[in-house]
Coordinates of C-alpha atoms in Angstrom, one line a residue:
Chain A
M1 CA 38.0 -10.5 11.9
S2 CA 40.6 -7.9 11.2
A3 CA 38.2 -5.0 11.4
N4 CA 39.9 -2.7 13.8
G5 CA 43.7 -3.0 13.5
E6 CA 44.3 0.6 14.0
S7 CA 42.0 1.1 16.9
P8 CA 43.2 2.6 20.2
S9 CA 44.6 0.6 23.1
D10 CA 41.3 -0.8 24.4
E11 CA 40.9 -3.2 21.5
G12 CA 38.2 -5.2 23.2
A13 CA 35.9 -2.2 23.5
A14 CA 36.8 -1.0 20.1
D15 CA 35.7 -4.3 18.6
Q16 CA 32.3 -3.7 20.0
F17 CA 30.1 -2.3 17.1
I18 CA 27.0 -0.7 18.4
G19 CA 24.0 0.0 16.3
G20 CA 21.6 2.9 16.3
E21 CA 18.9 1.4 18.4
T22 CA 20.6 2.3 21.7
E23 CA 21.3 5.9 20.6
G24 CA 19.2 8.5 22.3
G25 CA 16.4 7.9 24.8
P26 CA 12.7 8.1 24.2
T27 CA 11.2 11.6 24.4
V28 CA 8.1 10.3 26.0
E29 CA 8.4 8.0 29.0
F30 CA 5.7 5.7 30.2
Y31 CA 4.7 4.0 33.4
G32 CA 5.3 0.3 32.8
G33 CA 8.3 0.8 30.5
R34 CA 8.8 1.5 26.8
G35 CA 6.4 -1.2 25.7
M36 CA 3.5 0.9 27.1
S37 CA 4.0 3.5 24.4
A38 CA 2.3 0.9 22.1
F39 CA -0.9 1.2 24.1
P40 CA -2.8 3.6 21.8
I41 CA -2.0 1.5 18.7
A42 CA -2.6 -1.8 20.6
F43 CA -5.9 -0.5 21.9
F44 CA -6.9 0.5 18.3
I45 CA -6.0 -2.9 17.0
V46 CA -8.2 -4.6 19.6
W47 CA -11.0 -2.2 18.9
A48 CA -10.7 -2.8 15.1
I49 CA -10.8 -6.6 15.6
V50 CA -13.8 -6.4 17.9
Q51 CA -15.6 -3.9 15.7
T52 CA -14.9 -5.3 12.3
A53 CA -14.3 -9.1 12.9
L54 CA -16.4 -10.0 15.9
W55 CA -19.3 -7.5 15.3
R56 CA -18.9 -7.1 11.5
I57 CA -19.2 -3.3 11.5
G58 CA -16.9 -2.0 8.7
D59 CA -17.4 1.6 9.7
T60 CA -14.3 3.9 9.3
G61 CA -15.9 6.4 11.6
G62 CA -16.0 3.9 14.4
L63 CA -12.3 3.2 13.9
I64 CA -11.7 6.9 14.3
V65 CA -13.4 6.8 17.7
G66 CA -11.3 3.7 18.5
I67 CA -8.0 5.4 17.9
L68 CA -9.1 8.6 19.7
V69 CA -10.1 6.7 22.8
G70 CA -6.7 4.8 22.6
L71 CA -4.8 8.1 22.4
I72 CA -6.7 9.6 25.3
V73 CA -6.4 6.6 27.6
G74 CA -2.7 6.2 26.6
M75 CA -2.0 9.7 27.9
F76 CA -2.7 8.6 31.5
F77 CA 0.2 6.2 31.2
A78 CA 2.7 8.9 30.2
R79 CA 5.2 10.2 32.7
G80 CA 5.9 13.9 33.3
D81 CA 4.4 16.7 31.3
W82 CA 1.6 15.5 29.1
K83 CA 2.4 18.3 26.7
D84 CA 5.2 16.2 25.3
Y85 CA 2.7 13.4 24.6
A86 CA 0.4 15.8 22.9
N87 CA 3.2 17.3 20.8
T88 CA 4.3 13.9 19.7
I89 CA 0.8 13.2 18.3
F90 CA 1.1 16.5 16.3
E91 CA 4.6 15.5 15.2
G92 CA 3.3 12.3 13.8
M93 CA 0.3 13.8 12.1
T94 CA 2.2 16.5 10.4
Q95 CA 4.7 14.1 8.7
P96 CA 4.8 14.6 4.9
V97 CA 4.0 10.9 4.4
A98 CA 0.4 11.4 5.7
V99 CA -0.5 14.5 3.7
T100 CA 1.1 13.2 0.5
A101 CA -1.1 10.1 0.7
I102 CA -4.2 12.1 1.5
V103 CA -3.7 14.5 -1.4
A104 CA -3.3 11.5 -3.8
W105 CA -6.3 9.7 -2.5
I106 CA -8.5 12.7 -3.0
W107 CA -7.3 13.2 -6.6
A108 CA -7.6 9.4 -7.3
G109 CA -11.0 9.3 -5.7
M110 CA -12.3 12.0 -8.1
F111 CA -10.8 10.2 -11.1
A112 CA -12.2 6.8 -10.1
Q113 CA -15.7 8.2 -9.7
L114 CA -15.6 9.9 -13.1
L115 CA -14.7 6.6 -14.7
Q116 CA -17.4 4.7 -12.9
D117 CA -20.0 7.3 -13.7
G118 CA -18.7 7.4 -17.3
G119 CA -19.7 3.7 -17.8
F120 CA -16.3 2.2 -17.8
V121 CA -17.3 -1.0 -16.1
G122 CA -20.3 -1.2 -18.4
G123 CA -17.8 -1.1 -21.3
L124 CA -15.8 -3.9 -19.9
V125 CA -18.9 -6.0 -19.4
W126 CA -19.8 -5.4 -23.1
L127 CA -16.4 -6.5 -24.1
A128 CA -16.6 -9.7 -22.1
D129 CA -20.0 -10.5 -23.7
A130 CA -18.8 -9.7 -27.2
A131 CA -15.9 -12.0 -26.7
G132 CA -18.3 -14.8 -25.8
V133 CA -16.9 -15.6 -22.3
G134 CA -18.7 -18.6 -20.8
A135 CA -19.4 -19.6 -17.2
A136 CA -16.2 -21.6 -16.7
L137 CA -14.0 -18.9 -18.0
F138 CA -15.9 -16.0 -16.4
P139 CA -14.0 -15.9 -13.0
A140 CA -10.6 -15.9 -14.8
I141 CA -11.7 -13.1 -17.2
T142 CA -13.2 -11.2 -14.3
F143 CA -9.9 -11.4 -12.5
I144 CA -8.1 -9.8 -15.5
L145 CA -10.7 -7.1 -15.9
A146 CA -10.8 -6.3 -12.2
A147 CA -7.0 -6.1 -12.3
V148 CA -7.0 -3.8 -15.3
F149 CA -9.7 -1.6 -13.8
T150 CA -8.1 -1.3 -10.4
T151 CA -4.7 -0.6 -12.0
G152 CA -6.4 2.3 -13.7
I153 CA -8.3 3.8 -10.9
G154 CA -6.0 2.8 -8.0
T155 CA -8.6 2.0 -5.5
G156 CA -9.2 -1.6 -4.8
Y157 CA -12.0 -0.8 -2.5
G158 CA -13.8 1.1 -5.2
S159 CA -13.4 -1.5 -7.8
S160 CA -14.4 -4.4 -5.5
V161 CA -17.7 -2.5 -4.9
A162 CA -18.1 -1.8 -8.6
F163 CA -17.3 -5.3 -9.8
V164 CA -19.5 -7.0 -7.1
G165 CA -22.3 -4.7 -8.3
L166 CA -21.9 -5.5 -12.0
F167 CA -19.8 -8.6 -12.7
F168 CA -20.9 -10.7 -9.7
P169 CA -24.6 -10.8 -10.7
A170 CA -23.7 -11.2 -14.4
G171 CA -21.4 -14.1 -13.6
V172 CA -23.9 -15.8 -11.3
L173 CA -26.5 -15.4 -14.0
L174 CA -24.2 -17.1 -16.5
G175 CA -23.6 -20.0 -14.1
A176 CA -20.2 -19.2 -12.7
N177 CA -19.4 -20.3 -9.2
P178 CA -20.2 -17.4 -6.8
V179 CA -17.4 -18.0 -4.3
L180 CA -14.8 -18.3 -7.0
L181 CA -16.1 -15.2 -8.7
F182 CA -15.9 -13.2 -5.5
G183 CA -12.3 -14.5 -5.0
A184 CA -11.5 -13.4 -8.5
I185 CA -12.8 -9.9 -8.0
L186 CA -10.8 -9.5 -4.8
S187 CA -7.8 -10.9 -6.5
G188 CA -8.1 -8.3 -9.3
A189 CA -8.4 -5.6 -6.6
I190 CA -5.2 -6.9 -5.0
F191 CA -3.4 -6.8 -8.3
G192 CA -4.3 -3.2 -9.0
D193 CA -4.0 -2.0 -5.4
N194 CA -0.4 -3.4 -5.6
L195 CA 0.6 -2.2 -9.0
A196 CA -1.3 1.0 -9.8
P197 CA 0.7 4.2 -9.6
V198 CA -2.4 6.0 -8.3
S199 CA -3.1 3.4 -5.6
D200 CA -3.0 4.7 -2.0
T201 CA -0.9 1.7 -0.9
T202 CA 1.6 2.1 -3.8
I203 CA 2.1 5.7 -2.9
V204 CA 2.6 5.0 0.8
S205 CA 5.0 2.2 0.1
A206 CA 7.1 4.5 -2.2
V207 CA 7.0 7.5 0.1
T208 CA 7.9 5.6 3.3
Q209 CA 10.8 4.0 1.6
D210 CA 12.1 7.1 -0.1
A211 CA 11.5 5.8 -3.6
D212 CA 9.9 7.3 -6.7
I213 CA 6.5 5.9 -7.7
G214 CA 7.3 5.2 -11.3
G215 CA 10.4 3.2 -10.3
V216 CA 8.4 1.3 -7.6
V217 CA 5.7 0.3 -10.1
A218 CA 8.2 -0.9 -12.7
S219 CA 10.3 -2.8 -10.2
R220 CA 7.3 -4.6 -8.6
F221 CA 5.9 -5.8 -11.9
K222 CA 8.0 -8.9 -11.8
Y223 CA 6.4 -10.2 -8.5
V224 CA 2.9 -9.2 -9.4
I225 CA 2.9 -10.8 -12.8
V226 CA 4.4 -14.1 -11.6
A227 CA 1.6 -14.4 -9.0
A228 CA -1.1 -13.2 -11.5
V229 CA -0.2 -15.8 -14.2
I230 CA -0.5 -18.6 -11.6
A231 CA -3.7 -17.1 -10.2
F232 CA -5.2 -16.8 -13.7
V233 CA -4.4 -20.5 -14.4
G234 CA -5.9 -21.3 -11.0
Y235 CA -9.2 -19.5 -11.9
V236 CA -9.4 -21.2 -15.3
V237 CA -8.9 -24.7 -13.7
A238 CA -11.1 -24.0 -10.7
G239 CA -13.8 -22.5 -13.0
G240 CA -14.0 -25.7 -14.9
M241 CA -14.3 -27.8 -11.7
M242 CA -16.6 -25.7 -9.5
G243 CA -20.2 -25.4 -10.7
G244 CA -22.5 -22.5 -10.4
L245 CA -26.0 -22.0 -9.1
E246 CA -29.3 -22.7 -10.9
V247 CA -30.7 -19.3 -12.0
G248 CA -33.7 -18.7 -14.2
A249 CA -32.6 -18.0 -17.8
E250 CA -35.3 -15.3 -18.4
A251 CA -33.2 -12.5 -16.8
Q252 CA -30.1 -12.9 -18.9
A253 CA -30.9 -9.6 -20.6
I254 CA -29.6 -7.9 -17.4
F255 CA -26.2 -8.8 -18.5
L256 CA -26.2 -6.4 -21.4
E257 CA -28.7 -3.9 -20.0
S258 CA -26.1 -1.5 -18.6
S259 CA -23.3 -2.4 -20.8
E260 CA -22.2 -0.1 -23.7
A261 CA -19.0 -0.3 -25.7
I262 CA -18.5 3.5 -25.5
G263 CA -17.5 3.3 -21.8
L264 CA -14.3 1.6 -23.0
V265 CA -13.1 5.1 -24.2
H266 CA -12.0 5.5 -20.6
V267 CA -9.2 3.1 -21.3
I268 CA -7.5 6.2 -22.7
S269 CA -8.1 8.2 -19.5
M270 CA -6.5 5.3 -17.5
L271 CA -3.6 5.0 -19.9
A272 CA -3.0 8.8 -19.6
V273 CA -2.6 8.5 -15.8
I274 CA -0.6 5.3 -15.9
G275 CA 1.7 6.7 -18.6
A276 CA 2.3 10.0 -16.9
A277 CA 2.9 8.5 -13.5
V278 CA 5.3 5.8 -14.8
A279 CA 7.1 8.4 -16.8
G280 CA 7.8 10.2 -13.5
R281 CA 5.3 13.0 -13.5
H282 CA 4.1 14.3 -10.2
I283 CA 1.2 12.2 -9.1
V284 CA -1.1 15.2 -8.8
E285 CA -0.3 16.2 -12.3
A286 CA -0.7 12.7 -13.7
I287 CA -4.2 12.2 -12.1
S288 CA -5.2 15.7 -13.0
W289 CA -4.6 14.9 -16.7
G290 CA -6.7 11.7 -16.2
I291 CA -9.5 13.8 -14.6
V292 CA -9.5 16.4 -17.4
I293 CA -9.6 13.7 -20.1
A294 CA -12.3 11.7 -18.4
I295 CA -14.5 14.8 -18.0
V296 CA -14.0 15.6 -21.7
F297 CA -14.9 12.1 -22.8
N298 CA -17.9 12.0 -20.5
L299 CA -19.3 15.2 -21.9
V300 CA -18.3 14.7 -25.6
F301 CA -19.6 11.1 -25.7
G302 CA -22.7 11.8 -23.6
L303 CA -21.6 9.4 -20.9
A304 CA -22.4 11.9 -18.2
S305 CA -23.7 15.5 -18.1
L306 CA -22.1 18.5 -16.5
G307 CA -24.6 18.1 -13.7
D308 CA -23.6 14.5 -13.1
I309 CA -20.0 15.7 -12.6
V310 CA -20.8 18.6 -10.3
M311 CA -24.3 19.8 -9.2
F312 CA -25.2 22.5 -6.7
N313 CA -28.5 21.7 -5.0
A314 CA -29.7 25.0 -3.6
P315 CA -32.6 25.8 -1.4
E316 CA -35.5 27.8 -2.8
D317 CA -34.8 30.9 -0.7
A318 CA -31.2 31.2 -1.8
P319 CA -30.7 34.8 -3.1
L320 CA -29.1 34.0 -6.5
A321 CA -30.6 30.6 -7.1
Q322 CA -33.8 31.5 -9.1
P323 CA -32.1 33.8 -11.6
L324 CA -29.4 31.3 -12.4
E325 CA -31.6 28.1 -12.4
S326 CA -31.0 27.6 -16.1
L327 CA -27.3 26.7 -15.4
P328 CA -26.7 23.0 -15.9
I329 CA -24.9 22.7 -12.6
L330 CA -27.6 24.3 -10.5
T331 CA -30.8 22.7 -9.2
I332 CA -33.3 24.2 -6.8
V333 CA -34.5 21.6 -4.3
E334 CA -37.6 21.8 -2.1
D335 CA -36.4 19.3 0.5
A336 CA -34.0 20.8 2.9
D337 CA -32.2 17.5 3.3
A338 CA -31.4 17.5 -0.4
V339 CA -29.4 20.8 -0.2
G340 CA -25.7 20.2 -0.9
V341 CA -23.2 19.6 -3.6
T342 CA -23.3 16.3 -5.5
G343 CA -21.8 14.6 -8.5
S344 CA -18.8 12.5 -9.5
L345 CA -16.2 14.9 -8.1
M346 CA -18.0 15.3 -4.8
S347 CA -18.7 11.6 -4.2
G348 CA -15.2 10.7 -5.3
V349 CA -13.7 13.0 -2.7
A350 CA -16.2 12.0 0.0
G351 CA -15.1 8.4 0.0
F352 CA -11.7 9.3 1.3
L353 CA -12.5 11.9 4.0
E354 CA -13.0 9.6 6.9
L355 CA -10.0 7.4 5.9
S356 CA -7.8 10.5 5.8
I357 CA -8.6 11.5 9.4
L358 CA -8.2 7.9 10.5
V359 CA -4.8 7.7 8.9
L360 CA -3.6 11.0 10.4
L361 CA -4.6 9.8 13.9
I362 CA -3.0 6.3 13.4
I363 CA 0.3 7.8 12.5
G364 CA 0.0 10.2 15.4
A365 CA -0.3 7.1 17.6
A366 CA 2.5 5.4 15.7
Q367 CA 4.7 8.4 16.5
I368 CA 3.9 7.9 20.2
M369 CA 5.0 4.3 19.9
I370 CA 8.2 5.4 18.1
R371 CA 9.1 8.3 20.5
G372 CA 8.1 6.2 23.5
G373 CA 10.4 3.3 22.6
A374 CA 8.0 0.4 21.9
F375 CA 9.0 0.4 18.3
E376 CA 12.7 0.2 19.4
V377 CA 11.9 -2.8 21.7
L378 CA 10.3 -4.6 18.7
L379 CA 13.1 -3.6 16.4
E380 CA 15.9 -4.6 18.8
W381 CA 14.2 -7.9 19.4
S382 CA 13.7 -8.7 15.7
I383 CA 17.0 -7.4 14.6
E384 CA 18.8 -9.5 17.2
N385 CA 16.7 -12.6 17.0
L386 CA 15.1 -12.7 13.5
A387 CA 16.9 -10.4 11.1
T388 CA 20.3 -12.0 11.6
N389 CA 21.2 -12.0 7.9
V390 CA 19.8 -10.6 4.7
R391 CA 17.6 -13.6 4.0
N392 CA 16.1 -13.7 7.4
A393 CA 15.7 -9.9 7.4
E394 CA 13.6 -10.1 4.3
L395 CA 11.5 -12.9 5.7
T396 CA 11.0 -10.8 8.8
M397 CA 9.9 -7.9 6.7
V398 CA 7.4 -10.1 4.8
G399 CA 6.1 -11.7 8.0
T400 CA 5.7 -8.5 10.1
A401 CA 4.1 -6.6 7.2
A402 CA 1.7 -9.5 6.5
L403 CA 0.9 -9.8 10.3
I404 CA 0.2 -6.1 10.8
N405 CA -1.9 -5.9 7.7
A406 CA -3.9 -9.0 8.6
I407 CA -4.7 -7.4 11.9
I408 CA -5.6 -3.8 10.9
T409 CA -8.6 -3.5 8.7
I410 CA -7.7 -0.6 6.6
N411 CA -4.5 -1.8 4.8
T412 CA -3.2 1.7 4.0
A413 CA -3.3 2.6 7.7
A414 CA -1.4 -0.6 8.6
E415 CA 1.1 0.2 5.9
V416 CA 1.7 3.7 7.3
A417 CA 2.4 2.2 10.7
I418 CA 4.7 -0.6 9.6
G419 CA 6.5 1.4 6.8
P420 CA 9.2 2.9 9.0
Y421 CA 9.9 -0.4 10.5
I422 CA 10.4 -2.0 7.1
S423 CA 12.7 0.9 6.2
K424 CA 14.8 0.4 9.3
I425 CA 15.3 -3.3 8.9
G426 CA 15.9 -3.0 5.1
E427 CA 18.4 -0.1 5.4
R428 CA 20.4 -2.1 7.8
F429 CA 21.2 -4.6 5.0
N430 CA 21.3 -1.8 2.4
L431 CA 18.3 -3.2 0.5
N432 CA 17.3 -0.4 -1.9
G433 CA 14.0 1.5 -1.7
Y434 CA 12.3 -0.4 -4.5
R435 CA 12.9 -3.8 -2.9
R436 CA 11.7 -2.5 0.5
A437 CA 8.6 -0.8 -1.0
N438 CA 7.8 -4.0 -2.9
I439 CA 8.1 -6.3 0.1
L440 CA 6.0 -3.8 2.1
D441 CA 3.2 -3.3 -0.5
G442 CA 3.0 -7.0 -1.6
Q443 CA 1.8 -8.0 1.9
T444 CA -0.3 -4.8 2.3
A445 CA -2.3 -5.3 -0.9
A446 CA -2.7 -9.1 -0.3
M447 CA -3.8 -8.9 3.3
G448 CA -6.3 -6.1 2.7
Y449 CA -8.6 -8.4 0.7
I450 CA -8.4 -11.9 2.2
F451 CA -9.9 -12.0 5.7
P452 CA -13.6 -11.4 6.6
W453 CA -12.6 -8.2 8.5
S454 CA -10.4 -6.8 5.7
G455 CA -11.5 -3.5 4.3
G456 CA -11.8 -4.8 0.7
V457 CA -13.9 -7.8 1.7
L458 CA -16.2 -5.7 4.0
A459 CA -16.8 -3.1 1.2
A460 CA -17.5 -5.8 -1.4
Y461 CA -19.7 -7.8 1.0
G462 CA -21.7 -4.6 1.7
A463 CA -22.3 -4.2 -2.0
M464 CA -23.3 -7.8 -2.4
Q465 CA -26.0 -7.5 0.3
Q466 CA -27.7 -5.0 -1.9
L467 CA -28.1 -7.3 -4.8
P468 CA -31.3 -9.2 -3.7
G469 CA -32.9 -5.7 -3.7
D470 CA -31.5 -4.8 -7.1
Y471 CA -32.5 -8.0 -9.0
E472 CA -35.6 -10.1 -8.5
W473 CA -33.9 -13.3 -9.4
F474 CA -31.0 -12.8 -7.0
E475 CA -31.8 -14.8 -3.8
Q476 CA -30.4 -14.2 -0.4
S477 CA -28.8 -17.7 -0.5
M478 CA -26.6 -16.5 -3.4
I479 CA -24.7 -14.1 -1.2
V480 CA -21.2 -15.5 -0.4
T481 CA -20.3 -15.6 3.3
P482 CA -16.9 -13.8 3.6
I483 CA -15.2 -16.6 5.5
D484 CA -15.9 -18.9 2.5
V485 CA -13.9 -16.8 0.1
V486 CA -10.6 -16.8 2.1
P487 CA -9.0 -19.8 0.3
Y488 CA -10.0 -18.5 -3.2
V489 CA -8.3 -15.1 -3.1
F490 CA -5.5 -16.7 -5.2
Q491 CA -3.6 -13.5 -6.0
G492 CA -3.3 -12.6 -2.3
W493 CA -2.0 -15.9 -1.2
L494 CA 0.3 -16.3 -4.2
L495 CA 1.7 -12.8 -3.8
V496 CA 2.8 -13.6 -0.2
A497 CA 4.2 -16.9 -1.4
V498 CA 6.2 -15.1 -4.2
F499 CA 7.8 -12.8 -1.7
I500 CA 8.7 -15.7 0.7
I501 CA 10.4 -17.4 -2.3
A502 CA 12.0 -14.1 -3.4
A503 CA 13.4 -13.7 0.1
L504 CA 14.7 -17.2 0.2
T505 CA 16.2 -17.2 -3.3
G506 CA 17.2 -13.6 -3.8
F507 CA 14.8 -13.2 -6.7
G508 CA 14.5 -9.5 -7.6
R509 CA 16.7 -8.5 -4.7
E510 CA 18.4 -5.1 -5.2
Y511 CA 20.9 -3.4 -3.0
V512 CA 21.5 0.3 -2.6
T513 CA 24.8 -0.2 -4.4
D514 CA 23.0 -1.8 -7.4
R515 CA 20.6 1.0 -8.0
E516 CA 19.6 4.1 -6.2
T517 CA 15.9 5.1 -6.1
E518 CA 15.2 8.2 -8.1
E519 CA 14.4 11.6 -6.6
V520 CA 11.4 11.2 -4.3
A521 CA 10.7 14.9 -4.2
R522 CA 8.5 14.6 -7.3
V523 CA 5.8 13.1 -5.1
Chain B
M1 CA 17.0 4.2 -17.8
S2 CA 14.3 3.6 -20.4
L3 CA 10.8 2.9 -19.4
L4 CA 11.0 -0.7 -20.6
G5 CA 14.4 -1.1 -18.9
K6 CA 12.8 -0.2 -15.6
Y7 CA 10.4 -3.1 -16.0
F8 CA 13.1 -5.7 -16.8
K9 CA 15.5 -4.5 -14.2
G10 CA 16.1 -7.0 -11.4
W11 CA 14.7 -10.2 -13.0
R12 CA 17.4 -12.3 -11.5
F13 CA 18.5 -14.1 -8.4
R14 CA 20.8 -11.7 -6.5
T15 CA 23.4 -13.1 -4.2
S16 CA 23.2 -12.5 -0.5
R17 CA 26.9 -11.7 -0.5
P18 CA 27.5 -9.0 -3.2
A19 CA 31.0 -8.2 -4.2
L20 CA 32.5 -4.7 -4.1
E21 CA 35.1 -3.3 -6.4
Q22 CA 38.4 -2.1 -4.8
G23 CA 38.9 1.5 -5.5
S24 CA 35.3 2.2 -6.2
E25 CA 33.1 4.6 -4.3
V26 CA 29.8 3.3 -2.9
D27 CA 26.9 5.0 -0.9
V28 CA 25.8 2.7 1.9
F29 CA 23.9 2.9 5.2
I30 CA 26.1 2.5 8.3
A31 CA 24.5 0.0 10.7
E32 CA 26.9 0.2 13.7
S33 CA 29.9 2.0 14.9
N34 CA 32.6 1.3 17.5
G35 CA 33.4 5.0 17.9
T36 CA 36.1 5.3 15.3
S37 CA 34.9 2.9 12.5
G38 CA 31.5 2.1 11.2
R39 CA 30.2 -1.2 9.8
A40 CA 27.8 -1.5 6.9
Y41 CA 26.1 -4.6 5.7
I42 CA 25.3 -4.9 2.0
G43 CA 23.3 -8.1 2.2
D44 CA 25.6 -10.4 4.2
T45 CA 28.7 -8.6 2.9
E46 CA 30.4 -6.6 5.6
L47 CA 32.2 -3.4 5.0
I48 CA 34.3 -1.7 7.7
V49 CA 34.3 2.0 7.2
E50 CA 37.2 3.8 8.8
G51 CA 36.3 7.2 10.1
A52 CA 32.6 6.6 10.3
G53 CA 31.8 7.4 13.9
P54 CA 28.5 7.1 15.9
D55 CA 27.2 10.2 14.1
C56 CA 27.0 8.1 10.9
I57 CA 24.8 5.4 12.3
E58 CA 21.7 5.0 10.1
K59 CA 23.0 7.6 7.7
Q60 CA 23.9 7.0 4.1
V61 CA 27.6 7.7 3.6
R62 CA 30.0 7.6 0.7
V63 CA 32.8 5.1 1.1
R64 CA 35.9 4.6 -0.9
V65 CA 36.5 0.8 -0.9
T66 CA 40.2 0.2 -0.1
E67 CA 40.2 -3.6 0.1
F68 CA 37.8 -6.4 -0.5
D69 CA 38.0 -10.2 0.0
E70 CA 35.4 -11.9 -2.2
A71 CA 35.7 -15.3 -0.5
A72 CA 35.0 -13.8 2.9
A73 CA 32.6 -11.2 1.6
S74 CA 34.2 -8.6 3.7
G75 CA 36.1 -5.5 3.0
R76 CA 37.3 -2.1 4.3
G77 CA 36.9 1.4 3.1
E78 CA 37.4 5.0 4.0
F79 CA 34.6 7.4 4.9
V80 CA 34.2 10.2 2.4
E81 CA 31.1 12.1 3.4
V82 CA 27.5 11.8 4.6
V83 CA 25.2 11.7 1.5
G84 CA 21.8 10.9 2.9
E85 CA 19.5 10.3 5.8
S86 CA 17.5 7.2 6.7
S87 CA 13.9 7.2 5.5
Y88 CA 13.0 5.8 9.0
D89 CA 13.3 9.2 10.7
R90 CA 11.2 11.2 8.2

């Protein structure tokens, strides 16, 4: 082509366009070449597969040990001064992307717990009953309610657990197919995890692609809703075809036992957060408003007491405990093990503490891979061999994001690791931040809830195993084996399919020249 | 853009070879450079950016489009200034 008409005498060399991948050497060198810098992450992936898939231990603390051992062993492969290796871990851990996500999880965790403790799920159950939902329709309705709930609270893990605890036994009791019902709950979690402005994966996808959260949510609606409409029809049709289990009718009262309409007042708390976030308010501000409103509703409507929200459990010998015992937030406990702070705010935060540490360490290890050159090897190979045009580049983004998320149990952690890679491939073809974030998060949300070792499935399966102890009529045989649910997570499979079709056809594609993402500093 | 407008933006099948308007200014990421000129890909459209050296690789630069051939989906432009960094390095 006539690209370089005015170039200097050496026209052959001037025609040679060179990309950024060869610019600058790695700052940490490894014995065995650049690929060895992937050792800490690779070790962690193997550890995670063995721990969660082969041995079925969904313990985040164990994964933290896995990444720590990977980082320590990896250091022995580093050439030269190991101080550079150590500093690279710090460089990764102190990236704004990590702390931004952690701050948002902690806020979202408190909000989610306030809604759960304020009887929101009970309110939804009441509504389903009042509307006369039968066994065949129950999975489809559960899908919608789980989707709405997750969209409000932003944590698919939390809502999987909550819905398996409440909707699953209710549906089984009504005669709905348990495997389909489990799939519907996971599908709802995927919908919300993908779309909610307060979802950890939504936040990570936006931040890593330099996009504002409100714009990301609005622009991904088209993919999510197309998949969801088909998934809903799928659950309606499958619900009519797949029968349920025989359960004694005497226990149907359980269905309404914990269900009160007043919990639905938290729809307003949810809408406040969604509205504020989509309107572009800082995510901390948006969720703080949700927290304030949820606390007011819980107290005014008697859904939870002040002590349920925060409670100091002090020992008997504490100097100021006895005189202030009348305070509603103070209890004196005799048992030394019971000393501590409890309540919605505390348990909401606690759920994210281990995940926060894990994610910090994973992006420290990811930085080793980036500075050591393994990411460059992967990038150069896929840019040269796979991402040869914009369509193939998008298919490569879908495929790699899905693969990494299918392998790493905690989908947010996988997203943090693969985010920069999606950014690099997408920017090469000037795909805008919204499109990149949507491709990234579609696969992240979907793959986090499909396989037996996925975090969402593990959390929900854990909750299901408690049901035989909770209800006399619930037999051990009614528990769904995680591998059985894989084909029935319709929203997950459809979301991946929608993105493959979107890459092939250009549906929803936006370039940097079409629309710039808005200021990301709000986050 | 209105809130509703954001939700309905992008409901279309976008070409892999978008056209650029001659005389307009666009902000694009530079993929490669030969030392004196840079090359940007907007989808499969190629834009040669005169004056975008190796320093501009993987940076977002403002380009004044000087010529564009819609049939070939390729064009040329002049480098104006660097306007942004890649999100990859952050």
